[in-house]
Short mmCIF file of C-alpha atoms and ligand atoms in Angstrom, two decimals:
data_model
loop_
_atom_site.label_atom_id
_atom_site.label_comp_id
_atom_site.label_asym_id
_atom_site.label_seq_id
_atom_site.Cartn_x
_atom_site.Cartn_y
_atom_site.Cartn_z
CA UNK A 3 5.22 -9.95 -8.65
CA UNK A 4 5.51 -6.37 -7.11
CA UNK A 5 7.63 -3.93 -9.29
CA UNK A 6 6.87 -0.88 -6.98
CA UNK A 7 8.11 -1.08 -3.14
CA UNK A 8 8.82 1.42 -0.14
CA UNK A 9 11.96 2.42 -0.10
CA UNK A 10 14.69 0.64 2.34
CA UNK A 11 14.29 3.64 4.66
CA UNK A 12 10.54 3.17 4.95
CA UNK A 13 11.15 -0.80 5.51
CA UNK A 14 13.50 -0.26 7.91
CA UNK A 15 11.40 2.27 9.88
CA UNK A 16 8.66 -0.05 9.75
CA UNK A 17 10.76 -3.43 11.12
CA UNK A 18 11.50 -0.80 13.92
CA UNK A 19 7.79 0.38 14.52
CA UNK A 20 8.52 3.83 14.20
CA UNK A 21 6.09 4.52 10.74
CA UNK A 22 2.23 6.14 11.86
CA UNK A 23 -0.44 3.89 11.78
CA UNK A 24 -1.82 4.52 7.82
CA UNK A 25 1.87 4.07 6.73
CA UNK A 26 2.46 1.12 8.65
CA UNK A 27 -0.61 -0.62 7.37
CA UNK A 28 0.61 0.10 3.74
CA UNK A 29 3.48 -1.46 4.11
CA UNK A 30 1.86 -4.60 5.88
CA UNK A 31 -0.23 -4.50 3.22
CA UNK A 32 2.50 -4.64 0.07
CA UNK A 33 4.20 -6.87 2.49
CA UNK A 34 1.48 -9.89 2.11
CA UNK A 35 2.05 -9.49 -1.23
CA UNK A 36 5.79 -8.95 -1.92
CA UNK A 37 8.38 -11.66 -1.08
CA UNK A 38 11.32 -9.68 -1.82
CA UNK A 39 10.34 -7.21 1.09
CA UNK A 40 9.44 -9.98 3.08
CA UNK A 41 12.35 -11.11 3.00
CA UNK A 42 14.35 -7.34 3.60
CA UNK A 43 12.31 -6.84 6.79
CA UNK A 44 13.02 -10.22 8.48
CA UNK A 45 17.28 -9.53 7.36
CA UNK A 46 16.24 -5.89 9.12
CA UNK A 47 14.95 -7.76 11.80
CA UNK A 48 17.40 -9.78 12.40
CA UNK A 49 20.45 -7.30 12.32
CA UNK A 50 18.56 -4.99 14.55
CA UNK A 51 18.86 -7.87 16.69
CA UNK A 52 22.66 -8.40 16.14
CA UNK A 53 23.14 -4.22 16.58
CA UNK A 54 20.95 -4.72 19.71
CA UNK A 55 23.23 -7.66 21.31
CA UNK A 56 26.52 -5.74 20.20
CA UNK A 57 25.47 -3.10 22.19
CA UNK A 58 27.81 -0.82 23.86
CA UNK A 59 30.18 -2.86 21.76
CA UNK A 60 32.26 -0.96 19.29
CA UNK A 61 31.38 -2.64 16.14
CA UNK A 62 29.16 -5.30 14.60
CA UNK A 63 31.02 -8.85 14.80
CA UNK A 64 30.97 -9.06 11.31
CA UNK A 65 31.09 -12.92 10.73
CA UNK A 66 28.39 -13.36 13.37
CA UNK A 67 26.28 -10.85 10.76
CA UNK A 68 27.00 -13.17 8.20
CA UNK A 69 26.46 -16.29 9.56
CA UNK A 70 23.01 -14.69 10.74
CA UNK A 71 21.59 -13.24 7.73
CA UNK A 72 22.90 -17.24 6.24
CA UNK A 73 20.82 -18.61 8.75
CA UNK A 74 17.33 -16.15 7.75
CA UNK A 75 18.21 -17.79 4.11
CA UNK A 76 17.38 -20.88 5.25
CA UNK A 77 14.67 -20.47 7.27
CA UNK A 78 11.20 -21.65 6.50
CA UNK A 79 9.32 -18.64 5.50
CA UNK A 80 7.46 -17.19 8.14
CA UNK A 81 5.01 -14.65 6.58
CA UNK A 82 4.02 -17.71 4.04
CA UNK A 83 2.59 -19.61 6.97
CA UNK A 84 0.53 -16.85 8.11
CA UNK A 85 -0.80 -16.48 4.78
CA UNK A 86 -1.34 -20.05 3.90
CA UNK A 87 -2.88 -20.43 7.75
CA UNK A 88 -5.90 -18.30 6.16
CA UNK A 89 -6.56 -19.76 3.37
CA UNK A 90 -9.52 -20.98 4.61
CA UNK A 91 -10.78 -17.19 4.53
CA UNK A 92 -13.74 -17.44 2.15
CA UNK A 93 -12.52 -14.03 0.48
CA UNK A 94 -8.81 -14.56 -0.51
CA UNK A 95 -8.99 -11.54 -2.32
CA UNK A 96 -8.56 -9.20 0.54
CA UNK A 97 -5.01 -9.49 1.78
CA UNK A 98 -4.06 -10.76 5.37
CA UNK A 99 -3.64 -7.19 7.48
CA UNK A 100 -7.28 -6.01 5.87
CA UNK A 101 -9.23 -9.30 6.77
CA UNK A 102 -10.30 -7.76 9.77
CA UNK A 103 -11.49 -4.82 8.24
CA UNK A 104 -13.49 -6.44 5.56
CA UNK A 105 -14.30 -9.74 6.83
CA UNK A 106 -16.95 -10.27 4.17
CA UNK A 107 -15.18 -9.45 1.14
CA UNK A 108 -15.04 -6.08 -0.73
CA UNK A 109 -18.87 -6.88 -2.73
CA UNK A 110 -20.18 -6.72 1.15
CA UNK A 111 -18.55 -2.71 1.16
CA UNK A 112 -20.72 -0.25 1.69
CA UNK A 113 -19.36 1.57 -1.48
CA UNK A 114 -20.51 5.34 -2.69
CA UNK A 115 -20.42 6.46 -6.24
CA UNK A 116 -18.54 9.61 -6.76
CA UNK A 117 -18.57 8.74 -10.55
CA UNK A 118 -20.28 6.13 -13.03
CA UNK A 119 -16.72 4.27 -13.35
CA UNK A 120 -16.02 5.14 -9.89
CA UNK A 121 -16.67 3.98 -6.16
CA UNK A 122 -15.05 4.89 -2.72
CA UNK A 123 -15.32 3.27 0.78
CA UNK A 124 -13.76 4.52 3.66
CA UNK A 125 -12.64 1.77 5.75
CA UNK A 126 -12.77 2.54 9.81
CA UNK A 127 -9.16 1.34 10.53
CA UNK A 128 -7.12 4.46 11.35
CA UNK A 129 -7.51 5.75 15.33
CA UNK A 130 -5.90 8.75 13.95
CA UNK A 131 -4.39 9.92 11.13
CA UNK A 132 -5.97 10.48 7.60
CA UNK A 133 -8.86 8.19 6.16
CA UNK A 134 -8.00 4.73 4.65
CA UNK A 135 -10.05 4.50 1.63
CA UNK A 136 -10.77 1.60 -1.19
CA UNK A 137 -11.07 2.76 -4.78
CA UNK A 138 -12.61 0.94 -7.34
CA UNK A 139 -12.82 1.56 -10.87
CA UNK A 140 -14.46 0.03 -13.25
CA UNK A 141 -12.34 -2.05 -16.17
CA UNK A 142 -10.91 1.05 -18.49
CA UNK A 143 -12.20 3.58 -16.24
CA UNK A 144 -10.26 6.94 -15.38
CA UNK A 145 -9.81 9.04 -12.55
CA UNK A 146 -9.84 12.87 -13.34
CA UNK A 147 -6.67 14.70 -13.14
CA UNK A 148 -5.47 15.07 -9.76
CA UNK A 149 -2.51 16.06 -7.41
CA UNK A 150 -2.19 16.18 -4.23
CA UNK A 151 -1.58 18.79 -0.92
CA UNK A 152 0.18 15.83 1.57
CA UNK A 153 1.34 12.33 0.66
CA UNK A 154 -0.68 9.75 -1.23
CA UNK A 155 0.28 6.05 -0.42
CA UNK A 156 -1.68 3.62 -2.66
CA UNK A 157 -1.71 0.10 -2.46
CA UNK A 158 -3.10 -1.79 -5.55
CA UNK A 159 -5.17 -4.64 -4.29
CA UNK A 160 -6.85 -6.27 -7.65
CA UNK A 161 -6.47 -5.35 -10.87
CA UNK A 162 -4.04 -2.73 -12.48
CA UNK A 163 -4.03 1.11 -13.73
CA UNK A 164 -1.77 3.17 -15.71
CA UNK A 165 -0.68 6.68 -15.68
CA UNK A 166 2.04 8.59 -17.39
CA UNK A 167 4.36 7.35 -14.94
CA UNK A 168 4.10 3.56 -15.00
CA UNK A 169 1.90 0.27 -14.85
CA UNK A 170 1.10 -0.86 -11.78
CA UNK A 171 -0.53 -4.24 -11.02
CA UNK A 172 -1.61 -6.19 -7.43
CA UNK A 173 0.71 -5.29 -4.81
CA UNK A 174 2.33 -2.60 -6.16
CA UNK A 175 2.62 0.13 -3.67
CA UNK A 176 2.88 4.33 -4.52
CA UNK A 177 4.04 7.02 -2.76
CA UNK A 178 3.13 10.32 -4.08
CA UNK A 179 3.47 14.15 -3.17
CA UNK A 180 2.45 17.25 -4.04
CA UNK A 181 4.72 17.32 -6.88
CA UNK A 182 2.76 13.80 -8.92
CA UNK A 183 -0.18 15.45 -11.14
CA UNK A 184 -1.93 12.06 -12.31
CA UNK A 185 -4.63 11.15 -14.40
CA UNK A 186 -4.91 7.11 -13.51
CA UNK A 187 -6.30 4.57 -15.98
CA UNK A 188 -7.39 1.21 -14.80
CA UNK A 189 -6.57 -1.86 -17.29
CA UNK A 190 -8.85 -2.91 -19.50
CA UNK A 191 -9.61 -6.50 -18.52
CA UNK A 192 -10.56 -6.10 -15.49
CA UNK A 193 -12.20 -3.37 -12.51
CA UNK A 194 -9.13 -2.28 -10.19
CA UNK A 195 -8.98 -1.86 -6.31
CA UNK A 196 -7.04 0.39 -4.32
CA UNK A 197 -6.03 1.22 -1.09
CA UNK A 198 -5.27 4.79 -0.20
CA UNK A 199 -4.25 6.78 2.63
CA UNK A 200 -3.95 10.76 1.92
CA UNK A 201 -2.00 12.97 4.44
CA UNK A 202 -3.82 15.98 2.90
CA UNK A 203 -6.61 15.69 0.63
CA UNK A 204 -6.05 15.26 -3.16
CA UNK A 205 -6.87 18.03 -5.28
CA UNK A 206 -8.76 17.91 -8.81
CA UNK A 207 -6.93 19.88 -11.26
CA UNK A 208 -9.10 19.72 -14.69
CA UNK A 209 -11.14 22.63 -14.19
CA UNK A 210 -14.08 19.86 -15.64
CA UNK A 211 -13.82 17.93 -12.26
CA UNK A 212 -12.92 20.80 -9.68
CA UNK A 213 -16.83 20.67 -8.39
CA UNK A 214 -15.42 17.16 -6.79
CA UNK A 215 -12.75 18.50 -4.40
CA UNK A 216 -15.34 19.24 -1.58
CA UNK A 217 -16.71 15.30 -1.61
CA UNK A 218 -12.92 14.15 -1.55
CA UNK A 219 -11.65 16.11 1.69
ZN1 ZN B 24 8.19 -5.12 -2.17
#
């Protein structure tokens, strides 16, 4: 289960359509993996429904609200059928909202090495908007220090990594700014995948790994 989520803002932005492409994919993404948000965005849904029908109203009818968000309770889970729909995918590693981006699982990736425990593939899936990349690091592999100049969303796909501020595992999903200085760790057990979208391009900050900043913009 996912112990790192966008905020209710960012869900709530995204029910309405109003995120950018990259962000809205990340979400989408965390989504197919996270029940509890599932279930927040289809309650969003629904009371921007109820706000919408109340409308010029004065206030929200509010035993119609909560006979509504009863009624979501009970309701067969939507998102589930979706996913269960493609099972027959042959790789149901790759989450739902990326199938179409990597229809032949990630070993068919045209991955680059940028070091001996790491690969990169940017994925062609953004009309605008910064690069979505995949990450993968081999079991107990590290990424150099970094930070970054814009925002870093990360979605973890497979596997999990550690860095001083947590343990993240499939699903989890990471917003970071200028302010996070990282040096991630992937678990031991097993290689980790990531999706990332960067705003701005990250930054190495160990003077050891600096020569890397021009392959990472
Ligand atoms: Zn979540």
């Amino acid at each position: 289960m996912s112990k790192f989520h966008p905020e209710l803002d960012v869900l709530t932005e995204y029910v309405a359509g109003q995120l950018n492409y990259h962000e809205t994919l990340m979400v989408a993404v965390h989504i197919s993996y996270c029940e509890a948000c599932r279930k927040s965005a289809r309650e969003l849904e629904t009371l921007a429904g109820v706000l919408l029908d109340d409308l010029p109203g004065d206030h929200v009818d509010e035993q119609l609200l909560a006979k509504t968000l009863a009624m979501i309770d009970n309701q067969p889970e939507r998102q589930s059928r979706a996913v269960s729909g493609a099972a027959s995918f042959a790789h149901p590693e790759v989450p739902p909202p990326l199938r179409k981006a990597i229809p032949n699982g990630f070993n068919a990736l045209k991955w680059k090495k940028l070091l001996p425990h790491l690969q990169v593939c940017d994925l062609e899936v953004s009309p605008d908007g910064p690069a979505i990349t995949l990450h993968r690091i081999k079991p107990g592999g590290r990424i150099p220090k970094h930070t970054h100049r814009g925002t870093e969303y990360t979605v973890l796909l497979k596997g999990g990594f550690s860095d001083m501020y947590g343990d993240y595992n499939a699903g989890d999903y990471l917003c970071r700014d200028a302010a996070h200085e990282h040096t991630p760790v992937a678990a031991d057990n097993e290689e980790c995948i990531c999706l990332t979208a960067v705003e701005e391009p990250l930054r190495m900050t160990s003077w050891k790994w600096r020569w890397l900043n021009p392959f990472l913009s």
